[in-house]
C-alpha positions as protocol buffer text, in pm:
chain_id: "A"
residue {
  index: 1
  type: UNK
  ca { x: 2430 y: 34 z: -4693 }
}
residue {
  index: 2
  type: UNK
  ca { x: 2239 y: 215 z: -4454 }
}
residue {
  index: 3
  type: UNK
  ca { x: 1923 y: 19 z: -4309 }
}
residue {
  index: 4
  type: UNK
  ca { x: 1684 y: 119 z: -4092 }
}
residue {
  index: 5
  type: UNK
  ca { x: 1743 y: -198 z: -3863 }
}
residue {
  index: 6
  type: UNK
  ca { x: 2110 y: -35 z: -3799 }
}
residue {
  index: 7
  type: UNK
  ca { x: 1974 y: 292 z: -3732 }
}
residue {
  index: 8
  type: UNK
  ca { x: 1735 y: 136 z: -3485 }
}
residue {
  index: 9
  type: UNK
  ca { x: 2026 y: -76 z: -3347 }
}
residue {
  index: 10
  type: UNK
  ca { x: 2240 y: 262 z: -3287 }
}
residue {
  index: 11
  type: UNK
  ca { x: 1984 y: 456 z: -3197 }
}
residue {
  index: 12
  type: UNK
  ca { x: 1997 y: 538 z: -2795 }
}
residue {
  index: 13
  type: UNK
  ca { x: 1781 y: 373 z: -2610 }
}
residue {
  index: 14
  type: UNK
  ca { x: 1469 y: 568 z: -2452 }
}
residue {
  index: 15
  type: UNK
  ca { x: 1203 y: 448 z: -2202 }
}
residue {
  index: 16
  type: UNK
  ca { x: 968 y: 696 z: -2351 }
}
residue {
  index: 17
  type: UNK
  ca { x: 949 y: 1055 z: -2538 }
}
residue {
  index: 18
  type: UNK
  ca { x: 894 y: 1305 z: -2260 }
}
residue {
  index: 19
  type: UNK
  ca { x: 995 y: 1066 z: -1943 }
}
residue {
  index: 20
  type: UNK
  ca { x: 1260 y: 1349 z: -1796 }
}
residue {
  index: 21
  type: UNK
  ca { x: 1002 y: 1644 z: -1820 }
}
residue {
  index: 22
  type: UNK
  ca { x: 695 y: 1391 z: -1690 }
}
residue {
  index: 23
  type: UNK
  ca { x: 908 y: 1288 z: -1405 }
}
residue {
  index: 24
  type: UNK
  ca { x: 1012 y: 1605 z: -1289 }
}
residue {
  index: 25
  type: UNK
  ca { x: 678 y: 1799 z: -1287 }
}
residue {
  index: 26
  type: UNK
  ca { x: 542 y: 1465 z: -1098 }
}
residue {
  index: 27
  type: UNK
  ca { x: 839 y: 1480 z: -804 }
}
residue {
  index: 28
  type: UNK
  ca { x: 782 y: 1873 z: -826 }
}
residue {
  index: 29
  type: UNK
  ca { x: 417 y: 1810 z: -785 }
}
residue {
  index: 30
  type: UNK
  ca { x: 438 y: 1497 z: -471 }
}
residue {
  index: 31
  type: UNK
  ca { x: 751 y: 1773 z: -269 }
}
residue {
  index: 32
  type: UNK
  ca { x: 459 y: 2048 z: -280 }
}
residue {
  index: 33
  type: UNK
  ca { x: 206 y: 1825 z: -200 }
}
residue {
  index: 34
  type: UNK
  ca { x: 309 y: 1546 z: 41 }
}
residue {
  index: 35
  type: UNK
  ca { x: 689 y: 1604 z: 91 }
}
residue {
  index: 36
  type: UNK
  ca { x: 663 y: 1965 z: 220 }
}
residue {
  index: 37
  type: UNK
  ca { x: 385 y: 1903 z: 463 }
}
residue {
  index: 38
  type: UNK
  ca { x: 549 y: 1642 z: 621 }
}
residue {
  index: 39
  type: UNK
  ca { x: 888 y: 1791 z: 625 }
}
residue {
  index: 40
  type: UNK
  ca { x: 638 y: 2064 z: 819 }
}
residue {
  index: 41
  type: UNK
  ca { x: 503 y: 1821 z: 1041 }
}
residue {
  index: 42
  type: UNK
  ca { x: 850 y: 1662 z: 1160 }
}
residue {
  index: 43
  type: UNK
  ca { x: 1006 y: 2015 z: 1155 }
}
residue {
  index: 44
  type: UNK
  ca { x: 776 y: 2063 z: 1461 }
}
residue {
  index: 45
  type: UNK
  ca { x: 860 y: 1799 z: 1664 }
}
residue {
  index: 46
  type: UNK
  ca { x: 1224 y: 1918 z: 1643 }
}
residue {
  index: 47
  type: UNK
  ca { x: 1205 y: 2078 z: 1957 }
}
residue {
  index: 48
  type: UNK
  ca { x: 1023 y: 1826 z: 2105 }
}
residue {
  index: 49
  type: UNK
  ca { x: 1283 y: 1560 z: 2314 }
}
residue {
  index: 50
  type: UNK
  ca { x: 1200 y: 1182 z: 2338 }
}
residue {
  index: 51
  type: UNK
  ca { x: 1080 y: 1212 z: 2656 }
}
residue {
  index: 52
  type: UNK
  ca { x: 798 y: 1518 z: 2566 }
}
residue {
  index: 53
  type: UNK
  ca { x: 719 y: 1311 z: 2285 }
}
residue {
  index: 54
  type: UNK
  ca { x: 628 y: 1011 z: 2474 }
}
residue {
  index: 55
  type: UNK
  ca { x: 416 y: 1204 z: 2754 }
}
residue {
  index: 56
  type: UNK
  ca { x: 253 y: 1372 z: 2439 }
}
residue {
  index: 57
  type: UNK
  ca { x: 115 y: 1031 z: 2257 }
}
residue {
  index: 58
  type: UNK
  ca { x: 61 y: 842 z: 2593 }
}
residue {
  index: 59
  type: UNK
  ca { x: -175 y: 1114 z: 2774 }
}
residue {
  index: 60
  type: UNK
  ca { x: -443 y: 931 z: 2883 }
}
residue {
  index: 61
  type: UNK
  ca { x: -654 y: 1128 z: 2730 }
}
residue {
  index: 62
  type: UNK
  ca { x: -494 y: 1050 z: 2378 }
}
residue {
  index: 63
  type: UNK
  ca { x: -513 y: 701 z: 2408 }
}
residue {
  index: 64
  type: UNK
  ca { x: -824 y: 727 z: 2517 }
}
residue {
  index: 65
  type: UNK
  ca { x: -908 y: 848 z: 2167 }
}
residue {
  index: 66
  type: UNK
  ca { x: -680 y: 589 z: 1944 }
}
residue {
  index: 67
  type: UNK
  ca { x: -919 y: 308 z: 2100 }
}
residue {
  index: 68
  type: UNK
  ca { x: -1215 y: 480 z: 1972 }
}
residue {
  index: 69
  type: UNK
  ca { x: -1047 y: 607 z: 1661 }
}
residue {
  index: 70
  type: UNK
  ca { x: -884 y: 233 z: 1571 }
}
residue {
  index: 71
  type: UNK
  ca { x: -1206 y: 45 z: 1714 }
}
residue {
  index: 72
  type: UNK
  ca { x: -1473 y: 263 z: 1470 }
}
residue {
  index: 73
  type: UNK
  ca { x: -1243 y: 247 z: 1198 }
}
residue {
  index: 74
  type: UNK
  ca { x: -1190 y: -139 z: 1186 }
}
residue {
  index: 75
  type: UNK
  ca { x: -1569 y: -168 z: 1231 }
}
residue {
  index: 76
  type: UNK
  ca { x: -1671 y: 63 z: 1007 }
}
residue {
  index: 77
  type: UNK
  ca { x: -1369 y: -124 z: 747 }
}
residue {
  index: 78
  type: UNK
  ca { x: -1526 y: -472 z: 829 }
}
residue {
  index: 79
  type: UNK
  ca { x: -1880 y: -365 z: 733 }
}
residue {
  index: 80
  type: UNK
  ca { x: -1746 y: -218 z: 414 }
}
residue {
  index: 81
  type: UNK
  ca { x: -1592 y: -507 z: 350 }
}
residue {
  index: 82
  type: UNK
  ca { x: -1922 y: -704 z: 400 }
}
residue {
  index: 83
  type: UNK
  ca { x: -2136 y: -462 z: 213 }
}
residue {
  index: 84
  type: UNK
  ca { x: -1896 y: -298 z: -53 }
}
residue {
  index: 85
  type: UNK
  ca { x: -1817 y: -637 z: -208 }
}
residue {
  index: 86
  type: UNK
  ca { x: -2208 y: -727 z: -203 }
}
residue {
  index: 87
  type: UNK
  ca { x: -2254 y: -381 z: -399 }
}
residue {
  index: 88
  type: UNK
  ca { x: -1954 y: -462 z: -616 }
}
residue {
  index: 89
  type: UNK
  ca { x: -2117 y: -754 z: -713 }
}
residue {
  index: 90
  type: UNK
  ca { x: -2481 y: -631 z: -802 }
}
residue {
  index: 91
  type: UNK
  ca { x: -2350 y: -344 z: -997 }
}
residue {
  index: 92
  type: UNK
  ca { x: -2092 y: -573 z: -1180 }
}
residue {
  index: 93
  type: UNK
  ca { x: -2353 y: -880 z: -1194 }
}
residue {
  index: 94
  type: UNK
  ca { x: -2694 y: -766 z: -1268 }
}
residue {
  index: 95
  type: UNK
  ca { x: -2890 y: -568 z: -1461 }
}
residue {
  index: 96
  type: UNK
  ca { x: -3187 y: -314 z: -1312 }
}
residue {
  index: 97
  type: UNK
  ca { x: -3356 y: 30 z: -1363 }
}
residue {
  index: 98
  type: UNK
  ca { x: -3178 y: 292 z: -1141 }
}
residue {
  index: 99
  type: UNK
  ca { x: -2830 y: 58 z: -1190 }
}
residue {
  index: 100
  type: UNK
  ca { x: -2599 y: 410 z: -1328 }
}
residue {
  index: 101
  type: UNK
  ca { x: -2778 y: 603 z: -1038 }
}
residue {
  index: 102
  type: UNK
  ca { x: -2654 y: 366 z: -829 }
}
residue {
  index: 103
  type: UNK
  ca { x: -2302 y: 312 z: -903 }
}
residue {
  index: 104
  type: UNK
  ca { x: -2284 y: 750 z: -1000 }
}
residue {
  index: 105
  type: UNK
  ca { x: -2414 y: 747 z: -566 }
}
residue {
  index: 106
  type: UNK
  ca { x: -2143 y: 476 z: -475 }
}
residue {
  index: 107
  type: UNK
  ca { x: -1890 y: 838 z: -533 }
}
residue {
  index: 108
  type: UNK
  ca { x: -2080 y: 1062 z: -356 }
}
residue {
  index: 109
  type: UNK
  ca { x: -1897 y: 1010 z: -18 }
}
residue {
  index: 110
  type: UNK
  ca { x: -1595 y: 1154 z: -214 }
}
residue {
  index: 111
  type: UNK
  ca { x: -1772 y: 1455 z: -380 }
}
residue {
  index: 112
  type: UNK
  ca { x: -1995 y: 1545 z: -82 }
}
residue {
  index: 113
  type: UNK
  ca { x: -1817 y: 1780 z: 189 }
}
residue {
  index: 114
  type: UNK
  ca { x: -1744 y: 1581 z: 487 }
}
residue {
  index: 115
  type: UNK
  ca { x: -1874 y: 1854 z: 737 }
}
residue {
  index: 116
  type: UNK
  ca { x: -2193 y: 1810 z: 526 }
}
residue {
  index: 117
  type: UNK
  ca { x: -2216 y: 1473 z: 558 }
}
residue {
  index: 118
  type: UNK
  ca { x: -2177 y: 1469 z: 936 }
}
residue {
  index: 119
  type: UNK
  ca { x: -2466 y: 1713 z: 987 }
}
residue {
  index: 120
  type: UNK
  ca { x: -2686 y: 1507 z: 722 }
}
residue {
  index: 121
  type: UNK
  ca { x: -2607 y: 1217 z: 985 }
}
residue {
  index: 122
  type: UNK
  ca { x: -2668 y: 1365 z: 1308 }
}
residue {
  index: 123
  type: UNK
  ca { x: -2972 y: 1489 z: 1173 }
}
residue {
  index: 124
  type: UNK
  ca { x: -3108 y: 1152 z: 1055 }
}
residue {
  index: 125
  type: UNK
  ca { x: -3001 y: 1003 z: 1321 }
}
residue {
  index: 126
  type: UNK
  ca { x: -3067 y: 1216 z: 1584 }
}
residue {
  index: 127
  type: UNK
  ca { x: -3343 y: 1103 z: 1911 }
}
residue {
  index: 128
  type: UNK
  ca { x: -3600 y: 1307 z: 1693 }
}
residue {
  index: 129
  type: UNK
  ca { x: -3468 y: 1244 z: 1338 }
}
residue {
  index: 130
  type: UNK
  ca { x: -3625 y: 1006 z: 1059 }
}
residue {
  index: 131
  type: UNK
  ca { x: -3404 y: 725 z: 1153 }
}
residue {
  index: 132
  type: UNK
  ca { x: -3308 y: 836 z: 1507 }
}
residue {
  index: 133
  type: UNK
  ca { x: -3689 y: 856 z: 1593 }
}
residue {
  index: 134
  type: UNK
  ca { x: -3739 y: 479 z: 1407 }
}
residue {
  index: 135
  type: UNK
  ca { x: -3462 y: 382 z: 1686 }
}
residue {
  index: 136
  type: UNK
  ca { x: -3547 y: 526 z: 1943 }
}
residue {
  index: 137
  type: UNK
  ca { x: -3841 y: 342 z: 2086 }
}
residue {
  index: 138
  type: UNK
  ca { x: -3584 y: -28 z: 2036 }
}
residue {
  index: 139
  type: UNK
  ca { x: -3335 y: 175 z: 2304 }
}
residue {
  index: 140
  type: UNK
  ca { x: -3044 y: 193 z: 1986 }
}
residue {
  index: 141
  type: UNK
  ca { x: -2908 y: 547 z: 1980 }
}
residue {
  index: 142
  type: UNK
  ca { x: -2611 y: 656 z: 1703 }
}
residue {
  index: 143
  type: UNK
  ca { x: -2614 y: 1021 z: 1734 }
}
residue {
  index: 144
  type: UNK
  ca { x: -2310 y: 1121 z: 1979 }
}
residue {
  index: 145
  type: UNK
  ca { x: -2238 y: 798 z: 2081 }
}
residue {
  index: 146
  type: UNK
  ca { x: -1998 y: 531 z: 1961 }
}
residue {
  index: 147
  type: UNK
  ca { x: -2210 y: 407 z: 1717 }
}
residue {
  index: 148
  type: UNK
  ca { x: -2231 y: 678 z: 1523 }
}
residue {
  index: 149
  type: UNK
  ca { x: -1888 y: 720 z: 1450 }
}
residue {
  index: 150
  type: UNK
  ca { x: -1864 y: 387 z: 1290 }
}
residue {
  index: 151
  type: UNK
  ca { x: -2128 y: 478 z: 1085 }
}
residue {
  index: 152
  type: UNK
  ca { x: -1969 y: 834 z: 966 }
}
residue {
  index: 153
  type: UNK
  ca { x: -1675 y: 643 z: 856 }
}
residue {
  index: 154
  type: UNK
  ca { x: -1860 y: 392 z: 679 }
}
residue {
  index: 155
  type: UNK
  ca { x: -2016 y: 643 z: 478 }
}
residue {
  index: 156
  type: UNK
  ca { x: -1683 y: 834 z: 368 }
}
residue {
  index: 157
  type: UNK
  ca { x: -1469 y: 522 z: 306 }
}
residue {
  index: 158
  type: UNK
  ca { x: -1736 y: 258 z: 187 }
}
residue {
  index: 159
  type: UNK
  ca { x: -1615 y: 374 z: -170 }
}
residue {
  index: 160
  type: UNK
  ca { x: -1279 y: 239 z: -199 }
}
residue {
  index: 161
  type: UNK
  ca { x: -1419 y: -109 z: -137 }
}
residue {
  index: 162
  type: UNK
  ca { x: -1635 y: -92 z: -425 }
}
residue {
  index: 163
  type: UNK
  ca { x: -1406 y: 83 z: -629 }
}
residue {
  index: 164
  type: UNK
  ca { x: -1173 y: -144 z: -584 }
}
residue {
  index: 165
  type: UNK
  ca { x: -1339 y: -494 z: -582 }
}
residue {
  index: 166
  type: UNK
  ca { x: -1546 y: -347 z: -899 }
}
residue {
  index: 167
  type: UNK
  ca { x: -1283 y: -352 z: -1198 }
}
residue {
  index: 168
  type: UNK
  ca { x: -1154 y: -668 z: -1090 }
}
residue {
  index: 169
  type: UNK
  ca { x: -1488 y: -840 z: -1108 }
}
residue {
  index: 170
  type: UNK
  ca { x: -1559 y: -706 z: -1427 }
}
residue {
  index: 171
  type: UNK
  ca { x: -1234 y: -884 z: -1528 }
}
residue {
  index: 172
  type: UNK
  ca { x: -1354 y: -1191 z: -1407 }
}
residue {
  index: 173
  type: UNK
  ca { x: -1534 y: -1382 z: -1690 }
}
residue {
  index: 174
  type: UNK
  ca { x: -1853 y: -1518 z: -1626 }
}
residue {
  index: 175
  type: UNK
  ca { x: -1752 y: -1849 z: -1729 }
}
residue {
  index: 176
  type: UNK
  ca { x: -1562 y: -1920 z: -1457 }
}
residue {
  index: 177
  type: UNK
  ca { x: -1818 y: -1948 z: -1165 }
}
residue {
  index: 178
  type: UNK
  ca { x: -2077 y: -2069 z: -1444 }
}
residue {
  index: 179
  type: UNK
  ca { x: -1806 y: -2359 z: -1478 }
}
residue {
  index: 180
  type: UNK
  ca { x: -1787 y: -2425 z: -1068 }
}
residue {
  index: 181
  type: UNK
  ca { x: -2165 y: -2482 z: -1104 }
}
residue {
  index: 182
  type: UNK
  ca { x: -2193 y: -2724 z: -1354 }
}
residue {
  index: 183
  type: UNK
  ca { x: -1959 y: -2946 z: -1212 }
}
residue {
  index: 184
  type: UNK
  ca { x: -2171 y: -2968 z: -887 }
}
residue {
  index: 185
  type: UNK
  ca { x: -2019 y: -2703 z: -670 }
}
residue {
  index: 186
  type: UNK
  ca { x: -2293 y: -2492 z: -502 }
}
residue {
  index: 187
  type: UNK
  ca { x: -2354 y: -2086 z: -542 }
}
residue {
  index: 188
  type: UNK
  ca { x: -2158 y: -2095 z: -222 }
}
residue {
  index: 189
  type: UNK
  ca { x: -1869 y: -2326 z: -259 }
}
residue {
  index: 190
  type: UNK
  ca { x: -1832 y: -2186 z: -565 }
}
residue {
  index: 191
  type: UNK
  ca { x: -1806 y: -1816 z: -458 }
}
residue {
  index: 192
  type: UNK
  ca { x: -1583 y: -1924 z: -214 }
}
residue {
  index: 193
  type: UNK
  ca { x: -1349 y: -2141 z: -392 }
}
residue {
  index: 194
  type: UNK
  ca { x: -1357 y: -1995 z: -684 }
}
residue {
  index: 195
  type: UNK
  ca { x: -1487 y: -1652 z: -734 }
}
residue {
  index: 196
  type: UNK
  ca { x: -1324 y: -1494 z: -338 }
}
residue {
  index: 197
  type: UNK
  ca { x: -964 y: -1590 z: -424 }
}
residue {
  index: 198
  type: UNK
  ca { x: -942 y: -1422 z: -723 }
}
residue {
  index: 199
  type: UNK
  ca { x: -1134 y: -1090 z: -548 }
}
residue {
  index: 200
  type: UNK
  ca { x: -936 y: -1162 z: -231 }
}
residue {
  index: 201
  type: UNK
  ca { x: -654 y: -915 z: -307 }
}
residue {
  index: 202
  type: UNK
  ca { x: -816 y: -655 z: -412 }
}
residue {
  index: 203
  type: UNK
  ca { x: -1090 y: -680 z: -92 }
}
residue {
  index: 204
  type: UNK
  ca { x: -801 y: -671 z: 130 }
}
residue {
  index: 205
  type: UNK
  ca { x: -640 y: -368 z: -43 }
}
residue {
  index: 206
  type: UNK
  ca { x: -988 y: -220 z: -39 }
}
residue {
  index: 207
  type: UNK
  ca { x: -1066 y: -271 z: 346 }
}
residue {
  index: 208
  type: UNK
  ca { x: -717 y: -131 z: 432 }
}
residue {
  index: 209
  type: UNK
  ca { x: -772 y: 167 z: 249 }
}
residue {
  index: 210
  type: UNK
  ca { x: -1107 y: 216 z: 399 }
}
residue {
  index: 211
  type: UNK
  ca { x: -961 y: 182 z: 776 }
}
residue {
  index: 212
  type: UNK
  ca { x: -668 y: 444 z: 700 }
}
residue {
  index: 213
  type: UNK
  ca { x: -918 y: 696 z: 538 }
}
residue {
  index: 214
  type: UNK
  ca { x: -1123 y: 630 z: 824 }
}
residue {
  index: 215
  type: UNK
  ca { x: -831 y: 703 z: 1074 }
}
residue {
  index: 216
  type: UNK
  ca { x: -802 y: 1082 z: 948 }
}
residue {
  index: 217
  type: UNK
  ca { x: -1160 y: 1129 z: 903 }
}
residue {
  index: 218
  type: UNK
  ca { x: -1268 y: 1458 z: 1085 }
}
residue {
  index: 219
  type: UNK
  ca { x: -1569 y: 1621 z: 919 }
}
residue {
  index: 220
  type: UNK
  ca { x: -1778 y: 1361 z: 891 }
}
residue {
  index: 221
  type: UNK
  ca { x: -1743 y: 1252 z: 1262 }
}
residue {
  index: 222
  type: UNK
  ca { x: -1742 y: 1578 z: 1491 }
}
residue {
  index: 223
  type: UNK
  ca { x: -2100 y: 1655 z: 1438 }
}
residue {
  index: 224
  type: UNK
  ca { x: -2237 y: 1360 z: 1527 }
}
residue {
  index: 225
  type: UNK
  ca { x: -1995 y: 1182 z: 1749 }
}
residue {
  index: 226
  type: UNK
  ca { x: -2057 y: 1381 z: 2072 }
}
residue {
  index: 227
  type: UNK
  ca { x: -1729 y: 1434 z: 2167 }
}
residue {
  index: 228
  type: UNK
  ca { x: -1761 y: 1284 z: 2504 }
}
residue {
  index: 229
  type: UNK
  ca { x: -1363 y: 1297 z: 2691 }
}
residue {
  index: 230
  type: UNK
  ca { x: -1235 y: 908 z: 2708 }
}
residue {
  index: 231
  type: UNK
  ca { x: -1577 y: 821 z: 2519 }
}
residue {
  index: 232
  type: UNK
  ca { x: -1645 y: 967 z: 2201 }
}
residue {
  index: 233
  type: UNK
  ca { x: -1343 y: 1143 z: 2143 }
}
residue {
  index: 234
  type: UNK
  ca { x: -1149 y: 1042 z: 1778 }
}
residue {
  index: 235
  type: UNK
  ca { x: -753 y: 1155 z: 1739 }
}
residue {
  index: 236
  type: UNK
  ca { x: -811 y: 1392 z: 1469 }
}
residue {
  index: 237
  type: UNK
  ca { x: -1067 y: 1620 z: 1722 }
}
residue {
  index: 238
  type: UNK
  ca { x: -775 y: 1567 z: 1970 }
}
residue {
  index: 239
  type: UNK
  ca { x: -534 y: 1718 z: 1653 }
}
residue {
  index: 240
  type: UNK
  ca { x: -771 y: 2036 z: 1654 }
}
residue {
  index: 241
  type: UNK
  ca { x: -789 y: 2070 z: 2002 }
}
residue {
  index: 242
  type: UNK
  ca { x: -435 y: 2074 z: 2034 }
}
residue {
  index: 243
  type: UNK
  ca { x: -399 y: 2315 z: 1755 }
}
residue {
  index: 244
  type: UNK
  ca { x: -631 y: 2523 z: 1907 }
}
residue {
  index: 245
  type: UNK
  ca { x: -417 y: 2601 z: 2229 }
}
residue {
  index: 246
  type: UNK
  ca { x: -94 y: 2669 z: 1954 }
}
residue {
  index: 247
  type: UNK
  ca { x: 54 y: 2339 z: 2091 }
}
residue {
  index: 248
  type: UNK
  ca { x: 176 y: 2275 z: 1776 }
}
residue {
  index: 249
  type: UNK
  ca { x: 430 y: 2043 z: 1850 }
}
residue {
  index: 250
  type: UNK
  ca { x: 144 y: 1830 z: 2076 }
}
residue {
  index: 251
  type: UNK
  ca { x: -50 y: 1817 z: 1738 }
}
residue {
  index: 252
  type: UNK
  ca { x: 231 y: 1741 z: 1517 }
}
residue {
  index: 253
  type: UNK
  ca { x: 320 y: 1469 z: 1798 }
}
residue {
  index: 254
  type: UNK
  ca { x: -64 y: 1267 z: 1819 }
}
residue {
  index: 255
  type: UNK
  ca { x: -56 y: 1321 z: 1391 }
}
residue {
  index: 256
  type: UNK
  ca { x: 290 y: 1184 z: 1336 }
}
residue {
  index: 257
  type: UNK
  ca { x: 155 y: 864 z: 1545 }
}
residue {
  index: 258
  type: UNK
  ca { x: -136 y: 855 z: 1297 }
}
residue {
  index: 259
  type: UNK
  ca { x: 78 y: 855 z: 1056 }
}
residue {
  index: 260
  type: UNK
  ca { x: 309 y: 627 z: 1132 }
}
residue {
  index: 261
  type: UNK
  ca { x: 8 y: 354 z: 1182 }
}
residue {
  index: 262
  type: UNK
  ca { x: -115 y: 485 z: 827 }
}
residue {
  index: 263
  type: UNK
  ca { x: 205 y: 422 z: 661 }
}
residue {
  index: 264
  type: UNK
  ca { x: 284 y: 107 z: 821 }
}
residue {
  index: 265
  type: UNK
  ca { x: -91 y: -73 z: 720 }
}
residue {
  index: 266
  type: UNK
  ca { x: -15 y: 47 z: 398 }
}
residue {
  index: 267
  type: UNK
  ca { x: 349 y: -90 z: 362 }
}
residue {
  index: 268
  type: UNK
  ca { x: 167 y: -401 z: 485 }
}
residue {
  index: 269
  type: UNK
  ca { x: -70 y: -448 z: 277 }
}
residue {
  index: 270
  type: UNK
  ca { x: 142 y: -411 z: -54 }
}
residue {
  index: 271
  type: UNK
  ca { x: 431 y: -652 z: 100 }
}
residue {
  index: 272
  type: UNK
  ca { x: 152 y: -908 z: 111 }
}
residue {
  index: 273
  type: UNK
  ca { x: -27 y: -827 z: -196 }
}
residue {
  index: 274
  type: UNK
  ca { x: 331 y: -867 z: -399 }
}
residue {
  index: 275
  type: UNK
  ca { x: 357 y: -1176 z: -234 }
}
residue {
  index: 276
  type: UNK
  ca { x: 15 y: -1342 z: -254 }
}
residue {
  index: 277
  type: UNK
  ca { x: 18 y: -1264 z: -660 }
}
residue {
  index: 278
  type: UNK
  ca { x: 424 y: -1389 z: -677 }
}
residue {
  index: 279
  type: UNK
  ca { x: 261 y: -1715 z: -508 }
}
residue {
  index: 280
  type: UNK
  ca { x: -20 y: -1717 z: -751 }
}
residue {
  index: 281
  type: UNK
  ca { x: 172 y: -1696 z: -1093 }
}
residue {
  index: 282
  type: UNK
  ca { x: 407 y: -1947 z: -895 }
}
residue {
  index: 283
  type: UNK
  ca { x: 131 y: -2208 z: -854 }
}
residue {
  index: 284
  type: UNK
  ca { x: -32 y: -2136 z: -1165 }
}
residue {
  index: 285
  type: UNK
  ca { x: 258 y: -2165 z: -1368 }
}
């Protein structure tokens, strides 16, 4: 007798209906996308010998502009870090009128132009701008100076903090910090022993992501950085300048090292983030 237990049992096993076709219009879609851009980008430095390459990335000049690029971007990262998990935490936490405009505005840095958004800055910021005018008279300037580019890159990547610390504080009952304070711990012992660990993780992941978007960033920052050689210069302008001589094997060179930092941060933070949840099912269970 035929059952349908033993047709299930000699059935072939599947991981799901339509996994072939999915998978193959996704690898199709990440070799257009990502794969055939950077086979692109290394296909240029082909020509290029070790030495070449290493007088490329080590021009004065160019490193000039990683220390401003890399010192922006981890500022700009830290104060995201600050500030996105404080607007994480009022939009997950509390209730008040203009709440959905707020969180719909916490996306705008990703639907806003970046070009836009660098001329919207250097205009408010500007010697005779609303903020840049407020400024002024206390000696701060942020239009074309260093300042300034932190702030562009806070702007773009101060989303992917909030986005990122947000669901997982939603996730986090209310109970549990409620539970810290009645047995004595304070609001801030118990944000930091309790609540932080649990958003740790995804703060971190947050923060990185925020300090490699800010490492590409052009838009935003050419308009009101300045551009100032061994001062205000970022990577990415030195990218365009490069392209614009058709040194296209200098540009592929300075990108490829921008890439390589990218990748590596990235490959960084998920080795730790495997191992920091491993360790915390390990000590929980």
């Amino acid at each position: 007798m035929i059952t349908l237990a033993s047709l299930a049992g000699s059935a072939p096993k599947r991981v799901l209906p339509g996994f072939g076709l999915s998978l193959g219009i996704s690898l199709t879609f990440v070799s257009l996308v990502l794969l055939l851009p950077l086979t692109g980008l290394f296909g240029q430095l082909a020509g290029v010998s070790l030495a070449e390459y290493w007088a490329i990335v080590t021009d004065g000049r160019v490193v000039a502009s990683y220390l401003v690029t890399i010192g922006a971007a981890a500022v700009a990262a830290l104060a995201n870090a600050v500030f996105g998990l404080l607007l994480a935490w009022v939009l997950v936490r509390y209730d008040f009128p203009g709440k959905r405009l707020l969180d719909a505005l916490m996306d705008l840095p990703f639907a806003l132009p970046t070009a836009v958004a660098g001329i919207t800055l250097a205009t408010l910021y500007s010697s005779n701008g609303w903020m840049g005018g407020l400024l002024a008279p206390l000696g701060i300037e942020v239009a074309y100076t260093w300042v300034g580019i932190a702030l562009a890159m806070a702007f773009t990547s101060i989303p992917f903090v909030v986005r990122t610390v947000q669901p997982v504080l939603e996730d986090l009952p209310h109970e549990v910090d409620e539970a810290a304070m009645t047995l004595g711990a304070r609001d801030g012992v118990a944000f930091r022993r309790v609540i932080l660990p649990h958003l740790w993780p995804a703060l971190v992941t947050g923060t990185g992501l925020a300090f490699v978007r800010s490492l590409g960033e052009f838009g935003a920052i050419i308009f009101i950085a300045g551009n100032t050689p061994y001062e205000t210069e970022i990577t990415a302008l030195m990218i365009f300048v490069r392209l614009q001589e058709y040194d296209y094997a200098g540009a592929s060179a300075i990108a490829s090292v921008v890439l390589a930092v990218s990748l590596l941060l990235l490959l960084a933070i998920n080795v730790w983030q495997g191992r920091f949840v491993r360790r915390l099912h390990g000590g929980n269970g």
